[in-house]
């Protein structure tokens, strides 16, 4: 019998929440380093993640369409790159470029989630 973790929407939700948690940690870390403008930029990018989380949760009430493996893979890869950016930021004093890269990875997850949600409609 299938479980909720077998549902692709759960995987989308899980990837989005992974992104949100990492972005939250990055934002907090930047605030601690007194990089308020950078932290605000991360926060702004993360709003899109939480919006997609809401959409995924809403979609649980809709029927599911197949064919979203590429988007799930893109989300996972973006989260992997986001983790690399986080680790690099923690070790670096020159963080501006790395924060921009991290925001780019967050935005990639949001874009991939939008494609998945479009297939749900």
XYZ file of N, CA and C in Angstrom:
363
model
N 0.844 -1.186 0.000
C 0.000 0.000 0.000
C 0.889 1.249 0.000
N 0.616 2.189 -0.909
C 1.444 3.402 -0.967
C 1.313 4.235 0.309
N 2.391 4.903 0.641
C 2.383 5.808 1.789
C 2.510 7.236 1.289
N 2.369 8.179 2.187
C 2.475 9.590 1.788
C 3.843 9.907 1.207
N 4.886 9.235 1.678
C 6.230 9.525 1.165
C 6.416 9.015 -0.250
N 5.488 8.188 -0.743
C 5.535 7.736 -2.138
C 4.931 8.775 -3.082
N 4.170 9.693 -2.555
C 3.505 10.719 -3.358
C 4.531 11.770 -3.781
N 4.638 12.062 -5.070
C 5.609 13.070 -5.530
C 5.413 14.426 -4.880
N 4.175 14.751 -4.513
C 3.942 16.042 -3.856
C 4.669 16.118 -2.523
N 4.780 14.996 -1.857
C 5.529 14.967 -0.602
C 6.990 15.295 -0.868
N 7.512 14.769 -1.956
C 8.913 15.041 -2.302
C 9.115 16.518 -2.623
N 8.154 17.115 -3.342
C 8.223 18.552 -3.627
C 8.198 19.330 -2.314
N 7.253 18.973 -1.458
C 7.137 19.617 -0.150
C 8.439 19.482 0.633
N 8.999 18.289 0.648
C 10.236 18.038 1.395
C 11.381 18.891 0.854
N 11.517 18.978 -0.453
C 12.594 19.794 -1.041
C 12.379 21.276 -0.723
N 11.134 21.733 -0.828
C 10.858 23.131 -0.505
C 11.168 23.434 0.956
N 10.781 22.538 1.841
C 11.052 22.770 3.262
C 12.549 22.713 3.554
N 13.271 21.865 2.833
C 14.729 21.834 2.966
C 15.308 23.191 2.565
N 14.832 23.716 1.442
C 15.283 25.034 0.986
C 14.939 26.110 2.016
N 13.713 26.075 2.512
C 13.274 27.088 3.476
C 14.123 27.051 4.738
N 14.386 25.855 5.242
C 15.213 25.742 6.461
C 16.621 26.274 6.218
N 17.203 25.916 5.082
C 18.559 26.385 4.785
C 18.585 27.897 4.601
N 17.582 28.424 3.922
C 17.522 29.871 3.732
C 17.304 30.584 5.064
N 16.471 30.006 5.939
C 16.284 30.585 7.270
C 17.600 30.621 8.043
N 18.357 29.535 7.977
C 19.655 29.480 8.659
C 20.616 30.511 8.081
N 20.615 30.625 6.751
C 21.483 31.599 6.107
C 21.106 33.019 6.529
N 19.820 33.316 6.516
C 19.360 34.640 6.937
C 19.812 34.943 8.362
N 19.594 34.020 9.271
C 19.979 34.205 10.673
C 21.483 34.406 10.795
N 22.237 33.595 10.075
C 23.698 33.698 10.109
C 24.160 35.073 9.623
N 23.523 35.559 8.568
C 23.892 36.875 8.041
C 23.548 37.985 9.028
N 22.406 37.874 9.691
C 22.068 38.867 10.715
C 23.101 38.858 11.834
N 23.533 37.676 12.243
C 24.544 37.582 13.291
C 25.858 38.225 12.863
N 26.148 38.178 11.568
C 27.373 38.784 11.043
C 27.176 40.256 10.707
N 26.002 40.801 11.070
C 25.679 42.203 10.816
C 25.614 42.523 9.325
N 25.263 41.532 8.519
C 25.089 41.696 7.074
C 23.588 41.817 6.807
N 22.994 42.887 7.348
C 21.542 43.029 7.322
C 20.961 43.103 5.914
N 21.606 43.823 5.020
C 21.081 43.934 3.655
C 21.075 42.566 2.968
N 22.145 41.817 3.173
C 22.220 40.471 2.584
C 21.144 39.578 3.190
N 20.954 39.681 4.495
C 19.943 38.867 5.178
C 18.547 39.190 4.658
N 18.274 40.468 4.441
C 16.972 40.866 3.910
C 16.759 40.318 2.500
N 17.820 40.296 1.703
C 17.708 39.742 0.340
C 17.379 38.252 0.393
N 18.004 37.538 1.310
C 17.710 36.109 1.474
C 16.271 35.934 1.947
N 15.855 36.760 2.889
C 14.478 36.675 3.394
C 13.484 36.882 2.251
N 13.753 37.876 1.415
C 12.853 38.162 0.296
C 12.770 36.972 -0.656
N 13.887 36.342 -0.935
C 13.891 35.163 -1.812
C 13.127 34.012 -1.167
N 13.244 33.894 0.132
C 12.624 32.779 0.847
C 11.100 32.913 0.914
N 10.589 34.108 0.759
C 9.131 34.286 0.729
C 8.537 33.464 -0.405
N 9.215 33.449 -1.535
C 8.746 32.644 -2.670
C 8.714 31.164 -2.354
N 9.671 30.711 -1.565
C 9.698 29.300 -1.168
C 8.464 28.985 -0.342
N 8.181 29.811 0.648
C 7.031 29.561 1.506
C 5.711 29.668 0.739
N 5.661 30.530 -0.256
C 4.458 30.600 -1.093
C 4.251 29.292 -1.850
N 5.344 28.720 -2.345
C 5.235 27.445 -3.059
C 4.867 26.314 -2.101
N 5.344 26.373 -0.873
C 4.945 25.378 0.126
C 3.428 25.414 0.289
N 2.884 26.606 0.386
C 1.436 26.745 0.521
C 0.711 26.156 -0.691
N 1.253 26.403 -1.882
C 0.627 25.866 -3.088
C 0.684 24.337 -3.115
N 1.816 23.776 -2.707
C 1.930 22.314 -2.686
C 0.927 21.719 -1.705
N 0.832 22.308 -0.543
C -0.122 21.798 0.440
C -1.550 21.881 -0.099
N -1.865 22.954 -0.791
C -3.195 23.086 -1.383
C -3.414 22.037 -2.470
N -2.368 21.726 -3.188
C -2.492 20.759 -4.288
C -2.734 19.337 -3.806
N -2.485 19.072 -2.540
C -2.738 17.736 -2.005
C -4.209 17.360 -2.156
N -5.063 18.367 -2.327
C -6.483 18.106 -2.502
C -6.841 17.878 -3.973
N -5.893 18.064 -4.878
C -6.147 17.919 -6.312
C -5.558 16.607 -6.819
N -5.972 16.223 -7.995
C -5.414 15.003 -8.583
C -3.990 15.278 -9.073
N -3.205 14.212 -9.111
C -1.780 14.339 -9.442
C -1.526 13.920 -10.881
N -0.711 14.674 -11.573
C -0.293 14.318 -12.921
C 1.137 13.809 -12.866
N 1.424 12.817 -13.682
C 2.783 12.258 -13.753
C 3.691 13.205 -14.543
N 4.968 12.912 -14.533
C 5.908 13.632 -15.383
C 6.597 14.814 -14.749
N 6.918 14.751 -13.469
C 7.597 15.875 -12.825
C 8.989 15.491 -12.319
N 9.519 14.385 -12.795
C 10.823 13.929 -12.311
C 11.930 14.949 -12.571
N 11.911 15.581 -13.731
C 12.965 16.554 -14.058
C 12.938 17.732 -13.090
N 11.736 18.196 -12.746
C 11.614 19.324 -11.828
C 12.067 18.935 -10.426
N 11.707 17.716 -10.003
C 12.157 17.254 -8.683
C 13.677 17.152 -8.639
N 14.253 16.666 -9.721
C 15.716 16.564 -9.789
C 16.336 17.965 -9.736
N 15.746 18.909 -10.455
C 16.266 20.285 -10.449
C 16.190 20.887 -9.048
N 15.102 20.609 -8.345
C 14.967 21.120 -6.979
C 16.026 20.515 -6.069
N 16.242 19.211 -6.193
C 17.241 18.545 -5.358
C 18.643 19.089 -5.661
N 18.949 19.260 -6.948
C 20.259 19.787 -7.326
C 20.452 21.209 -6.822
N 19.406 22.022 -6.893
C 19.513 23.399 -6.388
C 19.746 23.400 -4.881
N 19.088 22.478 -4.171
C 19.318 22.387 -2.724
C 20.733 21.930 -2.413
N 21.280 21.051 -3.233
C 22.668 20.624 -3.053
C 23.611 21.808 -3.241
N 23.369 22.615 -4.273
C 24.190 23.801 -4.515
C 23.999 24.837 -3.408
N 22.773 24.959 -2.906
C 22.519 25.879 -1.801
C 23.323 25.467 -0.579
N 23.391 24.173 -0.303
C 24.181 23.687 0.829
C 25.659 24.044 0.648
N 26.171 23.896 -0.562
C 27.566 24.264 -0.842
C 27.782 25.760 -0.591
N 26.823 26.568 -1.025
C 26.927 28.014 -0.801
C 26.933 28.335 0.684
N 26.051 27.674 1.428
C 26.001 27.886 2.879
C 27.338 27.569 3.526
N 27.913 26.445 3.157
C 29.193 26.047 3.744
C 30.288 27.025 3.363
N 30.269 27.493 2.127
C 31.269 28.445 1.666
C 31.128 29.781 2.395
N 29.894 30.225 2.598
C 29.648 31.489 3.305
C 30.154 31.405 4.736
N 29.944 30.277 5.362
C 30.395 30.116 6.749
C 31.915 30.239 6.869
N 32.646 29.851 5.812
C 34.104 29.863 5.860
C 34.713 31.149 5.299
N 33.898 31.991 4.718
C 34.438 33.120 3.966
C 34.073 34.456 4.601
N 34.963 35.420 4.408
C 34.670 36.777 4.827
C 34.078 37.568 3.664
N 34.386 37.165 2.438
C 33.840 37.797 1.242
C 32.562 37.057 0.876
N 31.438 37.544 1.377
C 30.218 36.764 1.237
C 29.235 37.292 0.202
N 29.406 38.497 -0.263
C 28.433 39.090 -1.181
C 28.109 38.217 -2.374
N 29.135 37.781 -3.100
C 28.934 36.950 -4.292
C 28.316 35.602 -3.925
N 28.722 35.053 -2.809
C 28.210 33.750 -2.396
C 26.742 33.835 -1.974
N 26.354 34.961 -1.381
C 24.948 35.155 -1.024
C 24.105 35.258 -2.290
N 24.616 35.967 -3.283
C 23.902 36.076 -4.556
C 23.717 34.689 -5.161
N 24.742 33.845 -5.090
C 24.641 32.481 -5.596
C 23.597 31.694 -4.807
N 23.598 31.835 -3.498
C 22.627 31.123 -2.664
C 21.207 31.552 -3.014
N 21.002 32.847 -3.214
C 19.680 33.334 -3.602
C 19.287 32.753 -4.957
N 20.244 32.644 -5.843
C 19.978 32.024 -7.148
C 19.500 30.592 -7.008
N 20.106 29.842 -6.092
C 19.684 28.454 -5.867
C 18.276 28.405 -5.278
N 17.984 29.316 -4.364
C 16.635 29.382 -3.796
C 15.628 29.658 -4.908
N 15.961 30.596 -5.784
C 15.053 30.938 -6.875
C 14.873 29.773 -7.847
N 15.936 28.968 -8.062
C 15.811 27.783 -8.920
C 14.797 26.799 -8.347
N 14.819 26.623 -7.036
C 13.859 25.718 -6.405
C 12.443 26.249 -6.602
N 12.264 27.546 -6.430
C 10.938 28.146 -6.609
C 10.464 27.964 -8.051
N 11.357 28.166 -9.030
C 10.999 27.993 -10.433
C 10.609 26.548 -10.733
N 11.381 25.601 -10.225
C 11.070 24.186 -10.459
C 9.749 23.816 -9.801
N 9.501 24.341 -8.616
C 8.234 24.067 -7.937
C 7.069 24.639 -8.737
N 7.260 25.806 -9.338
C 6.205 26.405 -10.159
C 5.876 25.507 -11.345
N 6.898 24.897 -11.953
C 6.663 23.981 -13.073
C 5.884 22.756 -12.617
N 6.256 22.230 -11.461
C 5.530 21.082 -10.930
C 4.079 21.443 -10.680
N 3.855 22.595 -10.057
C 2.493 23.001 -9.732
C 1.677 23.276 -10.988
N 2.324 23.766 -12.055
C 1.612 23.982 -13.312
C 1.123 22.657 -13.886
N 1.900 21.605 -13.680
C 1.483 20.276 -14.149
C 0.368 19.688 -13.305
N 0.192 20.214 -12.115
C -0.889 19.731 -11.252
C -2.243 20.271 -11.678
N -2.220 21.427 -12.332
C -3.483 22.102 -12.683
C -4.258 21.354 -13.742
